[in-house]
Tab-separated table of C-alpha atoms in Angstrom:
chain	number	residue	atom	x	y	z
A	30	ASP	CA	109.150	85.429	89.528
A	31	THR	CA	106.419	87.641	88.065
A	32	GLU	CA	103.919	84.876	87.497
A	33	VAL	CA	100.216	84.832	88.206
A	34	THR	CA	98.808	81.325	87.797
A	35	GLN	CA	95.175	80.712	86.926
A	36	THR	CA	93.377	77.383	86.937
A	37	PRO	CA	91.678	75.867	85.111
A	38	LYS	CA	92.675	77.169	81.680
A	39	HIS	CA	89.312	76.174	80.208
A	40	LEU	CA	85.973	75.520	81.871
A	41	VAL	CA	82.624	74.452	80.454
A	42	MET	CA	79.651	74.545	82.772
A	43	GLY	CA	75.899	74.340	82.669
A	44	MET	CA	73.647	77.044	84.007
A	45	THR	CA	72.854	75.019	87.136
A	46	ASN	CA	76.449	74.116	87.987
A	47	LYS	CA	78.663	75.516	90.698
A	48	LYS	CA	82.316	75.952	89.857
A	49	SER	CA	85.302	77.965	91.030
A	50	LEU	CA	88.176	79.746	89.349
A	51	LYS	CA	91.489	79.919	91.146
A	52	CYS	CA	94.298	82.464	90.993
A	53	GLU	CA	97.638	82.301	92.777
A	54	GLN	CA	100.669	84.584	93.022
A	55	HIS	CA	103.844	84.393	95.090
A	56	MET	CA	105.214	87.872	94.480
A	57	GLY	CA	104.137	89.190	97.872
A	58	HIS	CA	101.501	91.394	96.239
A	59	ARG	CA	98.692	92.520	98.504
A	60	ALA	CA	96.248	93.677	95.827
A	61	MET	CA	94.462	91.178	93.586
A	62	TYR	CA	91.917	91.703	90.839
A	63	TRP	CA	89.324	89.860	88.763
A	64	TYR	CA	88.570	91.064	85.240
A	65	LYS	CA	86.104	89.813	82.643
A	66	GLN	CA	86.987	90.045	78.961
A	67	LYS	CA	84.575	89.347	76.123
A	68	ALA	CA	85.872	88.566	72.648
A	69	LYS	CA	87.518	91.535	70.927
A	70	LYS	CA	86.754	93.800	73.896
A	71	PRO	CA	89.034	95.229	76.580
A	72	PRO	CA	89.072	93.752	80.090
A	73	GLU	CA	86.443	95.048	82.495
A	74	LEU	CA	87.194	95.207	86.190
A	75	MET	CA	84.958	93.068	88.417
A	76	PHE	CA	86.541	93.016	91.890
A	77	VAL	CA	89.571	94.342	93.740
A	78	TYR	CA	90.952	92.876	96.956
A	79	SER	CA	93.359	94.886	99.051
A	80	TYR	CA	95.056	93.147	101.988
A	81	GLU	CA	92.569	90.285	101.631
A	82	LYS	CA	89.594	92.606	101.957
A	83	LEU	CA	87.177	93.429	99.153
A	84	SER	CA	87.772	97.062	98.247
A	85	ILE	CA	85.966	97.373	94.903
A	86	ASN	CA	82.909	95.541	93.564
A	87	GLU	CA	81.917	96.932	90.182
A	88	SER	CA	78.232	96.084	90.665
A	89	VAL	CA	78.841	92.490	89.648
A	90	PRO	CA	75.824	90.118	89.822
A	91	SER	CA	75.716	87.941	92.923
A	92	ARG	CA	76.114	84.781	90.846
A	93	PHE	CA	79.822	85.735	90.914
A	94	SER	CA	81.248	85.463	94.418
A	95	PRO	CA	84.893	86.360	95.059
A	96	GLU	CA	86.967	85.061	97.937
A	97	CYS	CA	90.485	85.858	99.118
A	98	PRO	CA	91.485	83.152	101.646
A	99	ASN	CA	95.031	84.481	102.013
A	100	SER	CA	97.400	86.998	100.470
A	101	SER	CA	98.510	84.606	97.716
A	102	LEU	CA	95.200	83.159	96.646
A	103	LEU	CA	92.085	84.540	95.000
A	104	ASN	CA	89.016	82.538	94.058
A	105	LEU	CA	85.941	83.334	92.003
A	106	HIS	CA	82.959	81.148	92.812
A	107	LEU	CA	80.411	80.745	90.045
A	108	HIS	CA	76.788	79.702	90.461
A	109	ALA	CA	73.759	79.771	88.163
A	110	LEU	CA	75.603	81.544	85.377
A	111	GLN	CA	74.037	82.644	82.118
A	112	PRO	CA	75.353	81.997	78.588
A	113	GLU	CA	76.243	85.693	78.310
A	114	ASP	CA	78.740	85.166	81.154
A	115	SER	CA	80.922	83.190	78.760
A	116	ALA	CA	84.201	85.080	78.545
A	117	LEU	CA	87.897	85.058	79.427
A	118	TYR	CA	88.310	85.696	83.149
A	119	LEU	CA	91.589	87.319	84.045
A	120	CYS	CA	93.235	87.615	87.417
A	121	ALA	CA	95.885	90.227	88.204
A	122	SER	CA	97.964	91.272	91.182
A	123	SER	CA	100.012	94.306	92.160
A	124	GLN	CA	101.900	95.807	95.037
A	125	GLU	CA	99.781	97.852	97.375
A	126	GLY	CA	100.219	101.081	99.232
A	127	VAL	CA	99.403	104.681	98.415
A	128	TRP	CA	103.055	105.507	99.010
A	129	LEU	CA	104.018	103.510	95.950
A	130	ALA	CA	104.854	105.478	92.840
A	131	LYS	CA	104.079	102.585	90.550
A	132	ASN	CA	101.268	100.089	90.535
A	133	ILE	CA	102.026	97.689	87.709
A	134	GLN	CA	99.450	94.938	87.437
A	135	TYR	CA	100.654	91.473	86.528
A	136	PHE	CA	98.094	89.337	84.747
A	137	GLY	CA	97.516	85.619	84.561
A	138	ALA	CA	96.785	83.828	81.291
A	139	GLY	CA	93.099	83.622	82.140
A	140	THR	CA	90.365	81.009	82.334
A	141	ARG	CA	88.251	80.613	79.206
A	142	LEU	CA	84.706	80.007	80.493
A	143	SER	CA	81.856	78.665	78.397
A	144	VAL	CA	78.356	78.526	79.897
A	145	LEU	CA	75.959	76.208	78.089
B	26	LYS	CA	83.164	109.403	83.465
B	27	GLN	CA	86.600	108.527	82.097
B	28	GLU	CA	86.646	107.238	78.531
B	29	VAL	CA	89.710	105.880	76.773
B	30	THR	CA	89.961	105.704	72.995
B	31	GLN	CA	92.605	104.055	70.862
B	32	ILE	CA	93.271	104.805	67.226
B	33	PRO	CA	93.663	102.994	64.907
B	34	ALA	CA	91.696	99.860	65.803
B	35	ALA	CA	93.935	97.786	63.536
B	36	LEU	CA	97.248	98.351	61.837
B	37	SER	CA	99.271	96.285	59.383
B	38	VAL	CA	102.868	97.233	58.590
B	39	PRO	CA	105.886	95.609	56.935
B	40	GLU	CA	108.709	94.427	59.130
B	41	GLY	CA	111.251	97.089	60.047
B	42	GLU	CA	108.841	100.006	59.994
B	43	ASN	CA	108.598	102.451	62.880
B	44	LEU	CA	105.039	102.970	64.066
B	45	VAL	CA	102.936	104.964	66.505
B	46	LEU	CA	99.857	103.856	68.407
B	47	ASN	CA	97.574	106.485	69.866
B	48	CYS	CA	95.562	106.633	73.067
B	49	SER	CA	93.337	109.472	74.267
B	50	PHE	CA	91.418	109.931	77.497
B	51	THR	CA	88.676	112.372	78.440
B	52	ASP	CA	89.576	113.171	82.070
B	53	SER	CA	93.115	114.491	82.536
B	54	ALA	CA	93.043	113.769	86.292
B	55	ILE	CA	94.856	110.461	86.097
B	56	TYR	CA	97.293	108.731	88.457
B	57	ASN	CA	99.142	106.853	85.754
B	58	LEU	CA	98.799	105.383	82.278
B	59	GLN	CA	99.900	101.926	81.281
B	60	TRP	CA	100.467	100.218	77.969
B	61	PHE	CA	99.824	96.483	77.780
B	62	ARG	CA	100.303	93.838	75.152
B	63	GLN	CA	97.894	90.927	74.712
B	64	ASP	CA	98.486	87.920	72.485
B	65	PRO	CA	95.385	86.075	71.212
B	66	GLY	CA	93.619	84.167	73.991
B	67	LYS	CA	96.272	85.148	76.535
B	68	GLY	CA	96.608	87.450	79.492
B	69	LEU	CA	98.042	90.957	79.445
B	70	THR	CA	101.696	91.869	79.729
B	71	SER	CA	102.594	95.293	81.089
B	72	LEU	CA	104.939	97.104	78.715
B	73	LEU	CA	105.338	100.578	80.170
B	74	LEU	CA	103.827	102.595	82.993
B	75	ILE	CA	103.976	106.396	82.961
B	76	GLN	CA	103.210	108.254	86.156
B	77	SER	CA	101.132	111.405	85.849
B	78	SER	CA	104.196	113.555	86.609
B	79	GLN	CA	106.262	111.971	83.843
B	80	ARG	CA	106.379	112.776	80.135
B	81	GLU	CA	107.750	109.530	78.772
B	82	GLN	CA	109.101	106.068	79.483
B	83	THR	CA	111.359	103.879	77.382
B	84	SER	CA	111.992	100.155	77.305
B	85	GLY	CA	114.093	98.747	74.490
B	86	ARG	CA	112.394	99.524	71.176
B	87	LEU	CA	109.335	100.950	72.937
B	88	ASN	CA	108.801	104.547	73.934
B	89	ALA	CA	105.609	105.845	75.507
B	90	SER	CA	104.800	109.499	75.947
B	91	LEU	CA	102.151	111.220	78.011
B	92	ASP	CA	100.573	114.655	77.600
B	93	LYS	CA	98.116	114.909	80.450
B	94	SER	CA	96.836	118.349	79.572
B	95	SER	CA	95.715	117.255	76.126
B	96	GLY	CA	94.623	113.798	77.293
B	97	ARG	CA	96.918	111.898	74.952
B	98	SER	CA	99.513	109.163	75.022
B	99	THR	CA	101.473	107.533	72.225
B	100	LEU	CA	103.344	104.258	72.052
B	101	TYR	CA	106.223	104.335	69.600
B	102	ILE	CA	107.599	101.010	68.365
B	103	ALA	CA	110.910	101.210	66.539
B	104	ALA	CA	112.039	98.736	63.889
B	105	SER	CA	108.936	96.550	64.183
B	106	GLN	CA	109.271	92.750	64.062
B	107	PRO	CA	106.736	89.980	63.334
B	108	GLY	CA	106.945	89.055	67.027
B	109	ASP	CA	105.445	92.450	67.851
B	110	SER	CA	102.138	91.304	66.332
B	111	ALA	CA	99.555	91.497	69.130
B	112	THR	CA	96.840	93.723	70.520
B	113	TYR	CA	98.106	96.777	72.375
B	114	LEU	CA	95.924	98.235	75.114
B	115	CYS	CA	96.323	101.451	77.019
B	116	ALA	CA	94.742	101.881	80.426
B	117	VAL	CA	94.447	104.806	82.818
B	118	GLU	CA	94.203	104.760	86.571
B	119	GLY	CA	92.305	107.572	88.287
B	120	VAL	CA	93.835	110.002	90.755
B	121	ARG	CA	93.278	107.834	93.790
B	122	ASN	CA	95.547	104.794	93.771
B	123	THR	CA	92.764	102.237	93.697
B	124	GLY	CA	94.228	99.977	91.053
B	125	LYS	CA	91.082	100.481	88.992
B	126	LEU	CA	92.114	100.575	85.329
B	127	ILE	CA	89.982	101.942	82.501
B	128	PHE	CA	91.043	100.329	79.246
B	129	GLY	CA	90.848	101.501	75.669
B	130	GLN	CA	89.500	99.155	73.004
B	131	GLY	CA	92.988	98.286	71.820
B	132	THR	CA	94.945	98.426	68.572
B	133	THR	CA	95.564	95.104	66.839
B	134	LEU	CA	98.959	95.200	65.174
B	135	GLN	CA	100.152	92.873	62.455
B	136	VAL	CA	103.784	93.077	61.368
B	137	LYS	CA	104.358	91.253	58.098
B	138	PRO	CA	107.703	89.577	57.393
């Protein structure tokens, strides 16, 4: 099973709402990632979690708050977003360990977010 | 700062044709290079990963090559099919195994029946 599951598939929210995106994998991966992808652009890395600890934050605004409750689950909490935050949010996971020769990232199908 | 460029941005070919997609990167100090496929509105699927010490990888009709010294990679697709129509993205990972990928802008491929 090489599946990364993201929910919801679509989300519409107002600028004052609080919502969360969820990502789950059962491949035993210990690294998980959030990416943001605008239309016709490549994905941009937002956060990396390694062994449930935040290892990379690409200077993302604080209105995006990641959380990794356990090794299989990754959340992205959203609060007071702006219309320009509308995008496809992708989650990915990979094996972890500097001893590994390969670090293939497996992506979920994404959550399409619209901020009104 | 690492920059990844993909040429062409779009490509349309008739079914059965062999084709080459190009990827170039500015900093040759990479850990690996990956090629992904993305269907419209979907997530990414990893196609091939080439480690920095390797020259090429093959999977079925796909062959990816890597020339680190010149900062180039190519993805060769043999006998293209309409089902190959998608956007193809290359991404590089820096020397330290952080998992941080820098993506190119992608090549959108259309294979006409």
